[in-house]
Every structure is written in structure tokens, then in C-alpha cells.
Short mmCIF file of C-alpha atoms in Angstrom, two decimals:
data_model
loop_
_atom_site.label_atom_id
_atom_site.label_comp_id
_atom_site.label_asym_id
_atom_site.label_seq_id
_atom_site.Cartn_x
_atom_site.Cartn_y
_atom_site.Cartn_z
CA UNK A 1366 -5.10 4.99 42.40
CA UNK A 1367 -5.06 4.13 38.68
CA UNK A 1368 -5.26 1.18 37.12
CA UNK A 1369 -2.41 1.09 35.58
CA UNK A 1370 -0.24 2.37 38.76
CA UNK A 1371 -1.46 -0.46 40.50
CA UNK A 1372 -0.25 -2.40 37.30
CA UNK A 1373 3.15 -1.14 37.90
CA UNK A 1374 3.59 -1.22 41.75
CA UNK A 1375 2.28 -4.81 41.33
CA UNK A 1376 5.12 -5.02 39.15
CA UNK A 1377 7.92 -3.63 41.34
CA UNK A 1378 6.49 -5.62 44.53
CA UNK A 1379 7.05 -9.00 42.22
CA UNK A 1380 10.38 -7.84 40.69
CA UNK A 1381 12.05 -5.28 42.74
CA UNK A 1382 12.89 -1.79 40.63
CA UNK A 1383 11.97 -1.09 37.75
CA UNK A 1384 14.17 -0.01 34.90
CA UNK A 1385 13.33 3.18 33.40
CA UNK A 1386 13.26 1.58 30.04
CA UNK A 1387 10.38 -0.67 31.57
CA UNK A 1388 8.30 2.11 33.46
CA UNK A 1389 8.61 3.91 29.52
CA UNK A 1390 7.11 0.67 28.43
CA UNK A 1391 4.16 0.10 30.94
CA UNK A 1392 3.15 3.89 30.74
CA UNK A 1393 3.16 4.49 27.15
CA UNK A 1394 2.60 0.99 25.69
CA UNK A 1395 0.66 -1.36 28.49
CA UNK A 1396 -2.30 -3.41 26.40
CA UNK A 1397 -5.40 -1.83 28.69
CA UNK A 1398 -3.75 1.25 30.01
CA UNK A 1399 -0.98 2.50 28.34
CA UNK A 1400 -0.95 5.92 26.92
CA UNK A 1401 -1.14 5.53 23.59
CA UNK A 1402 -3.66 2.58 23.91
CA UNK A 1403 -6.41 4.58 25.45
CA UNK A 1404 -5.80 7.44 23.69
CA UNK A 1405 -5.71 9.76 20.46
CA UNK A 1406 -2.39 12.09 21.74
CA UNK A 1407 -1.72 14.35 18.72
CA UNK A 1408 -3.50 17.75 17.25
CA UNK A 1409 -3.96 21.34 18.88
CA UNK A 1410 -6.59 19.78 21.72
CA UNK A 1411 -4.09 16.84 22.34
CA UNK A 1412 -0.50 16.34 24.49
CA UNK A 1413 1.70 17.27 21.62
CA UNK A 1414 1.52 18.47 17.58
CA UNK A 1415 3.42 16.86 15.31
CA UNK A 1416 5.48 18.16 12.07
CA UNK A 1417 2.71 16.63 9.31
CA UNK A 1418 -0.33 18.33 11.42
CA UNK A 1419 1.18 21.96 11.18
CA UNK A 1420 1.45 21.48 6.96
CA UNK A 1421 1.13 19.24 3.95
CA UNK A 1422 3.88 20.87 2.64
CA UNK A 1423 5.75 18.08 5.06
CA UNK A 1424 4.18 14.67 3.85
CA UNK A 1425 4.90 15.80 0.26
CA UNK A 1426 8.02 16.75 0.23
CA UNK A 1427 8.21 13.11 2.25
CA UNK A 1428 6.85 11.76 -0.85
CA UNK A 1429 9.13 13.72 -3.38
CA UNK A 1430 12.19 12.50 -1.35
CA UNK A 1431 10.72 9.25 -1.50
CA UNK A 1432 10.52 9.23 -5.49
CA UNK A 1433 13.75 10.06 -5.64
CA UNK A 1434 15.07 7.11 -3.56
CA UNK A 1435 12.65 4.95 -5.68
CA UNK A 1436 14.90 5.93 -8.85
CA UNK A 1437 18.22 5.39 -6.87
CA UNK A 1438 17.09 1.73 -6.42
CA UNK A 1439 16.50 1.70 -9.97
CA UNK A 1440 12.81 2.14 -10.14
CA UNK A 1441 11.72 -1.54 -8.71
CA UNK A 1442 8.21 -2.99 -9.91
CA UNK A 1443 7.40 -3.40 -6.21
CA UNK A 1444 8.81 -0.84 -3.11
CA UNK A 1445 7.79 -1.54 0.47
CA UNK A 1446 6.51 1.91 2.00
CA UNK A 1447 6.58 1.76 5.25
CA UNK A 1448 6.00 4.31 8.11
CA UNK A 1449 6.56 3.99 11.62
CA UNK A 1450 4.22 5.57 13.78
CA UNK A 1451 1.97 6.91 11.64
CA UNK A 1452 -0.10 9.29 13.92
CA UNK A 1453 -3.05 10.06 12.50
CA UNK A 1454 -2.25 9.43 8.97
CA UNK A 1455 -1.82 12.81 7.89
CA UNK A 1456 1.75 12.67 6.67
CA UNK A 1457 0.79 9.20 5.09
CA UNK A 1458 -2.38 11.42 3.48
CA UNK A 1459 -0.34 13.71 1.64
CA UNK A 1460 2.49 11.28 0.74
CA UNK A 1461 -0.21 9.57 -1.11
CA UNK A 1462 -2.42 12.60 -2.53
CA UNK A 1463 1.37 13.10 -4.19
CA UNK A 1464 2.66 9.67 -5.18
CA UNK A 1465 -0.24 10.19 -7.54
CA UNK A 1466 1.95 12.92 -9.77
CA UNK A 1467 4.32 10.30 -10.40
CA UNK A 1468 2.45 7.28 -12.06
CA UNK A 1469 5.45 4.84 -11.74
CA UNK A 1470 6.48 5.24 -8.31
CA UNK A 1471 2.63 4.98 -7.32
CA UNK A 1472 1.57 1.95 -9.22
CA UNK A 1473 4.81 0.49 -7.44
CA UNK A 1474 4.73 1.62 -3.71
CA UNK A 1475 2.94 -1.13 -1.29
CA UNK A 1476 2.45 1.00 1.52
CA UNK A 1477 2.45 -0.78 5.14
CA UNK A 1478 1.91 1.01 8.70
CA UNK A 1479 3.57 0.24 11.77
CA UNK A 1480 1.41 0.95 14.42
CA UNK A 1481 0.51 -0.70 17.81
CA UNK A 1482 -2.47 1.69 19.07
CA UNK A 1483 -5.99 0.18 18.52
CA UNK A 1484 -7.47 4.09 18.87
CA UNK A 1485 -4.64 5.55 16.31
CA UNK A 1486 -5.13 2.71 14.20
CA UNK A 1487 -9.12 3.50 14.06
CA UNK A 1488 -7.88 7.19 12.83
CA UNK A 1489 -5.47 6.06 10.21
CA UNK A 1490 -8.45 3.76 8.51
CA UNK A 1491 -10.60 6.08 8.33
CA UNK A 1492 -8.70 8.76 6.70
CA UNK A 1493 -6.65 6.27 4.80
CA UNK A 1494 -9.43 4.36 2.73
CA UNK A 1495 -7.15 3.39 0.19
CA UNK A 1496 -7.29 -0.34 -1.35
CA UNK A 1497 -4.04 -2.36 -0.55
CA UNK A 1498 -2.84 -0.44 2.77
CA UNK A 1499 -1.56 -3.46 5.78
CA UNK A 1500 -1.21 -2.32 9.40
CA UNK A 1501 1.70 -4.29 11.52
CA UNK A 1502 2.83 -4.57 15.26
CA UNK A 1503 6.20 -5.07 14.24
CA UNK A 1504 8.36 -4.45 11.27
CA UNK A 1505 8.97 -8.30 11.59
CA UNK A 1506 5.81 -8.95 9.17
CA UNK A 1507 6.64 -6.49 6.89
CA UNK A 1508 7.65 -8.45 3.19
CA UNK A 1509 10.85 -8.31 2.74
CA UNK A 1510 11.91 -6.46 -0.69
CA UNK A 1511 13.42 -2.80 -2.10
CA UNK A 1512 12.35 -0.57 1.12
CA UNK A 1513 11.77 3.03 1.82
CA UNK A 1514 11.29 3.16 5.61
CA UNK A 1515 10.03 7.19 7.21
CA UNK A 1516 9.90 7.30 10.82
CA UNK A 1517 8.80 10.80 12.08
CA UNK A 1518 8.84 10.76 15.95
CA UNK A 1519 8.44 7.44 16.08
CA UNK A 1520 12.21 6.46 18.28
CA UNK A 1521 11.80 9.43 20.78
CA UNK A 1522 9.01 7.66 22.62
CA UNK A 1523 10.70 4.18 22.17
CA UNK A 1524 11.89 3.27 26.10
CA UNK A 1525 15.09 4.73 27.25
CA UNK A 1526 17.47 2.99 29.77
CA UNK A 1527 19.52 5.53 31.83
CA UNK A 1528 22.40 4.95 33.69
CA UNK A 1529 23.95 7.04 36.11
CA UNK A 1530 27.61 7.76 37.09
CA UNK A 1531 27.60 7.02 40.98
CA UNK A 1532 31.03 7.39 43.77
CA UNK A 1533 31.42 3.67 42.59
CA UNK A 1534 30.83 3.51 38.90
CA UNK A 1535 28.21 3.48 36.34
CA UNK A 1536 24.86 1.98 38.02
CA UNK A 1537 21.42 1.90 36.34
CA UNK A 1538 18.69 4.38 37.13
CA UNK A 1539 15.61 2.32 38.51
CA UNK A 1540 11.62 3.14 39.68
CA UNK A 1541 11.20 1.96 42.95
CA UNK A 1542 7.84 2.60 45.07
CA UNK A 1543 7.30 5.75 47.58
CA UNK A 1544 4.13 6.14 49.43
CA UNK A 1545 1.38 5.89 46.72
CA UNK A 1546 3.72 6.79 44.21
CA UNK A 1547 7.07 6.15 42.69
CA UNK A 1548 10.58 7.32 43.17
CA UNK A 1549 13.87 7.28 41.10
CA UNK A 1550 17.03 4.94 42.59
CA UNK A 1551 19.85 3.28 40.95
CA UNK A 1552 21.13 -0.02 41.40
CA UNK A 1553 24.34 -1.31 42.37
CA UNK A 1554 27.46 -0.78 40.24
CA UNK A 1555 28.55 -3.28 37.67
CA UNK A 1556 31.12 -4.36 34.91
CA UNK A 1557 27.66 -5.15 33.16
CA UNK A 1558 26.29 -1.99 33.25
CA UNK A 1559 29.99 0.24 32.86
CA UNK A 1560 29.92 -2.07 29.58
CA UNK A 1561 27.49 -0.23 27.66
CA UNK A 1562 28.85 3.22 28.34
CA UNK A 1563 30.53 4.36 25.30
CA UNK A 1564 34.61 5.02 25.85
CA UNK A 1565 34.34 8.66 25.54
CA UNK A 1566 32.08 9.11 28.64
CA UNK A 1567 34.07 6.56 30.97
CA UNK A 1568 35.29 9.43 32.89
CA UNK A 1569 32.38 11.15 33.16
CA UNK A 1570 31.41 13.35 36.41
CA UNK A 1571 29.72 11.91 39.01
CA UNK A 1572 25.69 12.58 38.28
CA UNK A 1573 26.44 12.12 34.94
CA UNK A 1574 23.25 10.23 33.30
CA UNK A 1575 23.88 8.00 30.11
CA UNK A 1576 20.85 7.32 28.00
CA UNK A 1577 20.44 4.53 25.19
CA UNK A 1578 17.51 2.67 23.89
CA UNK A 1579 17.62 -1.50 23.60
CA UNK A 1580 14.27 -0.47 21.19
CA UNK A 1581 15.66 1.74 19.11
CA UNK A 1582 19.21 -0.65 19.00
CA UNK A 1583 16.16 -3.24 18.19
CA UNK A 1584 15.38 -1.03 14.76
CA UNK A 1585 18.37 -0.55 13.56
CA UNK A 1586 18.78 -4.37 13.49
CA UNK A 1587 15.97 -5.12 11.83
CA UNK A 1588 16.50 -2.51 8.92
CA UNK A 1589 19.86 -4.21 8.62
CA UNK A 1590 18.52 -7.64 8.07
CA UNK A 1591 16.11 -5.83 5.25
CA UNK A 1592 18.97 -3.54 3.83
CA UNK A 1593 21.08 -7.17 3.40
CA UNK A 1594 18.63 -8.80 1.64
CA UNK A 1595 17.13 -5.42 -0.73
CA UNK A 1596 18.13 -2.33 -1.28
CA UNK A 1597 16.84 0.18 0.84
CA UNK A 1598 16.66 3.68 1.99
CA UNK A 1599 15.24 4.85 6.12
CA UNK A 1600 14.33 8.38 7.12
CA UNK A 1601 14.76 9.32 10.68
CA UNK A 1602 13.38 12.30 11.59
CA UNK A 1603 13.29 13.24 15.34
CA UNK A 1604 14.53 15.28 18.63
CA UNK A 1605 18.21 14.19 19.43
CA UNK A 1606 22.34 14.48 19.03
CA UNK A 1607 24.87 13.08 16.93
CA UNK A 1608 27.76 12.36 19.19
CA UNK A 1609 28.23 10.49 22.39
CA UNK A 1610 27.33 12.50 25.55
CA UNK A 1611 25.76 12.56 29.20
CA UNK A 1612 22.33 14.14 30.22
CA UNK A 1613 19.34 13.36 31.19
CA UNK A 1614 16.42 14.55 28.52
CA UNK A 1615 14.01 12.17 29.63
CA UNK A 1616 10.68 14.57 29.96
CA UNK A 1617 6.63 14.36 30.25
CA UNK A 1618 4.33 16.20 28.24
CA UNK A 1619 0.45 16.97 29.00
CA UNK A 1620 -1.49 19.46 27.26
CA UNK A 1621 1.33 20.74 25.25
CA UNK A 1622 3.21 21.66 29.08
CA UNK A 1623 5.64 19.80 30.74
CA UNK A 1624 4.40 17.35 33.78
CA UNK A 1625 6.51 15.27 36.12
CA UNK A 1626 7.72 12.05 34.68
CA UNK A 1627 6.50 9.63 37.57
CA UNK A 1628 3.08 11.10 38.16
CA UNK A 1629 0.47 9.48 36.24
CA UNK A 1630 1.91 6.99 34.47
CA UNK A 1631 0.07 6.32 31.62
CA UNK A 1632 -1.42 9.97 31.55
CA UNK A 1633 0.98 11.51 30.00
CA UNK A 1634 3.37 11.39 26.69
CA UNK A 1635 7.36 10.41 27.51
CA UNK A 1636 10.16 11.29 25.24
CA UNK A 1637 13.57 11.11 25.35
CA UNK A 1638 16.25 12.60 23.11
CA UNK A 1639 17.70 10.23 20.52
CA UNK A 1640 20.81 8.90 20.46
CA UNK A 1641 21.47 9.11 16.86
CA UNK A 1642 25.51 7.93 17.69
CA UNK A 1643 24.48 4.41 18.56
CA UNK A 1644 21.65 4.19 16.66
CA UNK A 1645 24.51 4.98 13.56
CA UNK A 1646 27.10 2.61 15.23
CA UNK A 1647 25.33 -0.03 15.39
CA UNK A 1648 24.33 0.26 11.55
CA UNK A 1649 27.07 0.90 10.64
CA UNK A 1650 29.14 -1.71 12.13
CA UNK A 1651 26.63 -4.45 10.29
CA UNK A 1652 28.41 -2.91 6.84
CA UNK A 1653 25.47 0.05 6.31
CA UNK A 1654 25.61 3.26 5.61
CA UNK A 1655 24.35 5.85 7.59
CA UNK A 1656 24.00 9.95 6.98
CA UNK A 1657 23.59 12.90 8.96
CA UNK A 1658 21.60 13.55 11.21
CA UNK A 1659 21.14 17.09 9.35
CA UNK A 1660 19.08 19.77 10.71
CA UNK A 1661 14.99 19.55 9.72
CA UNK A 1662 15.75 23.17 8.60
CA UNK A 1663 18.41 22.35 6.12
CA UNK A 1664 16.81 19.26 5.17
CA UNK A 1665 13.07 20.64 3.37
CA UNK A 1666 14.65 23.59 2.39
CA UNK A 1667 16.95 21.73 0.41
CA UNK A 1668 13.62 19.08 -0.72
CA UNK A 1669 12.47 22.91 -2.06
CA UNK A 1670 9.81 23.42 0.90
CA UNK A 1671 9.92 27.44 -0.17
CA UNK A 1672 9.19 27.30 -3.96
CA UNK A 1673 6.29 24.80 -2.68
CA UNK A 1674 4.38 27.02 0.43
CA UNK A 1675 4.87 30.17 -2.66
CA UNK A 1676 2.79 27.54 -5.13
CA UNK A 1677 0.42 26.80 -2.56
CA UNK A 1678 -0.01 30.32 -1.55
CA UNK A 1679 -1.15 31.91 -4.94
CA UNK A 1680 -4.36 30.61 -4.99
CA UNK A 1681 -4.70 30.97 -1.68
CA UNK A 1682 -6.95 33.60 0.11
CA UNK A 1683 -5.01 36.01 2.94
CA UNK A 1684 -6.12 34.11 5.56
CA UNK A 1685 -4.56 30.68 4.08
CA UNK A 1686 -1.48 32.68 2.82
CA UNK A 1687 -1.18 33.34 6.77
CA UNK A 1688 -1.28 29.74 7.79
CA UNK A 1689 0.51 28.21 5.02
CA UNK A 1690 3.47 30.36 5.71
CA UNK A 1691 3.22 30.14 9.41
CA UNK A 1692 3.15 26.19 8.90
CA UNK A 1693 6.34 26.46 6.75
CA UNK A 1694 7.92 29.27 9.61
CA UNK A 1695 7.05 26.46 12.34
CA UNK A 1696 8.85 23.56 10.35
CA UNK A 1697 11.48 25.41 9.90
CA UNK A 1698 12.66 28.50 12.14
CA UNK A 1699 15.82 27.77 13.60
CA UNK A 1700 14.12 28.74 17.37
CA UNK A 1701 10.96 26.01 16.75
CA UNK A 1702 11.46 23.10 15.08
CA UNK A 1703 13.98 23.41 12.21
CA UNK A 1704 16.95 23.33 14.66
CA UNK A 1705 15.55 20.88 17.54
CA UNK A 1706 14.30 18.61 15.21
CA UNK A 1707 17.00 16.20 13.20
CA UNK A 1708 17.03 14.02 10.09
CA UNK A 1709 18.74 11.14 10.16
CA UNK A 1710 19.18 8.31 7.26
CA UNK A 1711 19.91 4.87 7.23
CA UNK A 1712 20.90 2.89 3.40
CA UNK A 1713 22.24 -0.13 1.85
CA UNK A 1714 25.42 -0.69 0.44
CA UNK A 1715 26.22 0.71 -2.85
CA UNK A 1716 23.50 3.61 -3.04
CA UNK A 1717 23.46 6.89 -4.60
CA UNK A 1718 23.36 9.54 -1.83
CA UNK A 1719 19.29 10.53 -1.32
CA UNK A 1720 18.14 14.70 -1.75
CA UNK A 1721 19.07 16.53 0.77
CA UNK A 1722 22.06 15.25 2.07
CA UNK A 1723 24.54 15.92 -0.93
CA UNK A 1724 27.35 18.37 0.07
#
């Protein structure tokens, strides 16, 4: 058995069962254990590959977009950069190589990293040697100030509580112990729990499965708190939907294939879908403004991701050519991940609407 199994059954025997938010939390996150604490996840030989490892062409048009938010705020001395979840600091890589183009916004942009893996963060320093870049746990200890926050599958892997429409009413899915391994139940019914279900899914069928994320929820109040005191501007780009509904997307990944979700925790990656309506709802009702979430597609193409792969492929030999337009195909074919793949943005009061999103 596993460390970090016996971690989590040690858990349940103390405290009953689990929520599915905190098995999320002990596989993925757990100090010794966790999956992303013993591990480097992303690249072709890894669990998963992410949008800024498939082509540059992502990170700088990151950067461009970036720029341009930089001027709605009325080019500020000093902009907080931040990224959360920086993987291994390729998107950060190229955002930098072209902040360099544009003198201003460079000698302005303090670029922090929100990261909590000791093995990513090793990856990121290395290939990030520049002078003046912090790493956080938290957004908490980022300065507070004129903010451009990019997220790129950063809230998919945040923990996901799920709740489940039962005979008696709206009950919360829980991990509970089987054998040497671990089984899904739900709890009793509750006002509590029926609470947090959003209006339109009340009368939802029975097996129904709600998700939401108290993380996530978490974000969104701390951009607020910035966005109130600075102006600011937060991409979102991730795997999720836009309006209220029921289903249950919560999934493993290992090698690049599916796996089941309560066999080896801490072994393999867990996702979930985002819900982009309550993330938006909740910034929303704090007075912010909130667009999209657009398709990944629609978004670079309108950040100009062809005229860029066509500059990048005339001085390139055939075999580049191949694999800087397969790169750009990947990001955004409507059948990989231009569709799947959402972007969603979060902004103070009184901005001008940020490239890509205008009508």
C-alpha cells in the first residue's frame, strides 16, 4: 500500500468520509506525497501536455494580450505579472523573450509565480534565470498594485466538491474505505448542502451530480480584493462551461490515458471541468466585470496567431514549417483544443474591453 493511501485511509478512519474536494486535495497536493509534489507531470513523456509546450506562438501572443491590457490601465510605472501554475515555465519563457519588443511594458512588468510544487518550482528556476522573478504559495503575498493575472490550467485541478441528487434531496458525494481501497458514497441529505445548488438545477433528475469548487470560489475572491484596490485585468484559460448544469467530469489521467479516479491516489493527474458560471457570479456580484468564456479557437485567432506561425515559418526549414503549423492546428482545431479549451476574463470596474473579446 502507498504511502500516501495509508495517509488517506488514516484520514477517513479519524474523520469518517471524505469529501471529494478533500481526496482532490490529498492526491494532488499532500506535502510528501501528493502528485504534483513528487513529480514533474507535463511534456510528451509525462501525464498530460499543456497549450505553451505544443508552441511559443501561445506564450507570446499571452504577452501581446498582456501589452495591450498594460495600455488599458494607462501604462502604470509598475504592473504585477502574475501566473498561476506556471508548469514548467515555458509560457512564462516566451511571454518574456517578447515583453522585450515592447521596452515600456518590460521595464514595468514585476513578474511573480504562483506555484506550490518544490520539483516544478526547480524547473521554472532554471529556465527562468531572470533577475527580479518571486515564487508564492498563495496569491495572498503577491503586492498589491495594477495586475495582469494568466492562469492556464491552473482551476481545473483545483478540488471539486460534488453533490449528488439522491430519492431525498441533494446529498454530497464522499470517499469512504473498501477493502484496501476506496469507494464513492454520499452523505445524508441536507438544507446545507441543497443550499449551494444553483436554482436552475433544483429539479434536477435523480443521479444528477453538481460540481463546484470552494478553491476556485477562493480565487475569484482574492482577485476581487486586488481588482478593488488597482486596476486589473485576469485571463482564464481552461476546460469547462458557461452556464449552470449537472454532470459529473471529474476524470484521471496517466500517461496521456484515462485511469480510474480512486486508484492510486497520488499517481495520477485529477481534473475537473470548470464551472466558469460561479466562478463569474461570484465576481460579479462583488461589482466586477467578467467576459466570456470564448472559445481558445476564437480567442488567438483573433490575438493574430495565423499571421504569427506564417512569420515564424519563413525562415523555417520543412521540417519546422511541419511542426510550427501542427502546433498552431493543435491550439486551435475545433476537434483538439480550440473548442474544449475556454478563455475566460476577469476586470475591474471602468476598463476598456481587452483583445479578443470585442464584438
Amino acid at each position: 500500500m502507498s504511502k500516501l493511501r495509508e495517509v488517506i485511509r488514516d484520514t477517513i478512519n479519524k474523520t469518517g468520509p471524505i469529501t471529494v474536494a478533500k481526496f482532490m486535495e490529498l492526491s494532488l497536493g499532500h506535502p510528501e506525497f501528493g502528485y504534483y509534489t513528487t513529480r514533474d507531470p507535463i511534456g510528451v513523456k509525462g501525464d498530460f501536455v499543456t497549450s505553451p509546450e505544443i508552441s511559443q506562438i501561445f506564450g507570446e501572443l499571452i504577452a501581446l494580450w498582456s501589452a495591450t491590457c498594460w495600455e488599458h490601465m494607462n501604462a502604470p510605472k509598475r504592473v504585477e505579472v502574475i501566473e498561476c501554475g506556471p508548469g514548467r515555465g515555458t509560457l512564462m519563457t516566451d511571454f518574456l523573450r517578447t515583453s522585450r519588443a515592447i521596452p515600456d511594458f518590460d521595464k514595468a512588468i514585476n513578474i511573480h509565480l504562483v506555484e506550490t510544487s518544490p520539483i516544478l518550482k526547480g524547473r521554472q528556476s532554471k529556465i527562468l534565470n531572470e533577475i527580479g522573478i518571486k515564487w508564492h504559495d498563495s496569491l495572498d503575498t503577491v503586492p498589491i498594485g495594477p495586475t495582469i493575472l494568466i492562469a492556464n490550467e491552473f482551476l481545473d485541478a483545483l478540488p471539486v466538491h460534488q453533490l449528488v441528487k439522491t430519492p431525498g434531496g441533494w446529498a454530497e458525494r464522499r470517499v469512504e474505505r473498501a477493502n484496501k481501497g476506496f469507494m464513492f458514497t454520499t452523505d445524508k441529505p441536507s438544507p446545507k448542502t441543497k443550499a449551494k445548488i444553483p436554482e436552475s438545477l433544483l429539479s434536477a433528475t435523480t443521479g444528477s451530480v453538481y460540481e463546484y469548487s470552494s478553491a476556485a470560489l477562493e480565487v475569484a475572491d482574492q482577485i476581487v480584493q486586488r481588482f478593488k484596490a488597482a486596476p486589473g485585468y485576469a485571463l482564464f484559460i481552461d476546460y469547462g462551461y458557461d452556464k449552470y448544469q449537472t454532470g459529473d467530469t471529474l476524470q484521471a489521467v496517466k500517461s496521456q490515458s484515462y485511469a480510474d479516479v480512486l486508484v492510486n491516489p497520488g499517481q495520477v493527474d485529477l481534473t475537473a471541468h470548470v464551472n466558469f458560471a460561479a466562478l463569474g457570479e461570484r465576481i460579479r456580484d462583488h461589482g466586477m466585470s467578467t467576459l466570456g468564456p470564448i472559445s481558445q479557437a476564437s480567442f488567438l485567432i483573433s490575438l493574430g496567431i495565423f499571421r504569427r506561425t506564417r512569420d515564424l515559418t519563413k525562415n523555417a526549414n520543412a521540417d519546422q514549417a511541419r511542426m510550427i503549423n501542427s502546433g498552431t492546428g493543435r491550439l486551435i482545431n475545433l476537434h483538439q483544443m480550440g473548442a474544449l479549451y475556454k478563455v475566460f476574463v476577469a476586470m475591474g470596474t471602468d476598463l476598456p474591453t481587452p483583445a479578443g473579446f470585442e464584438q
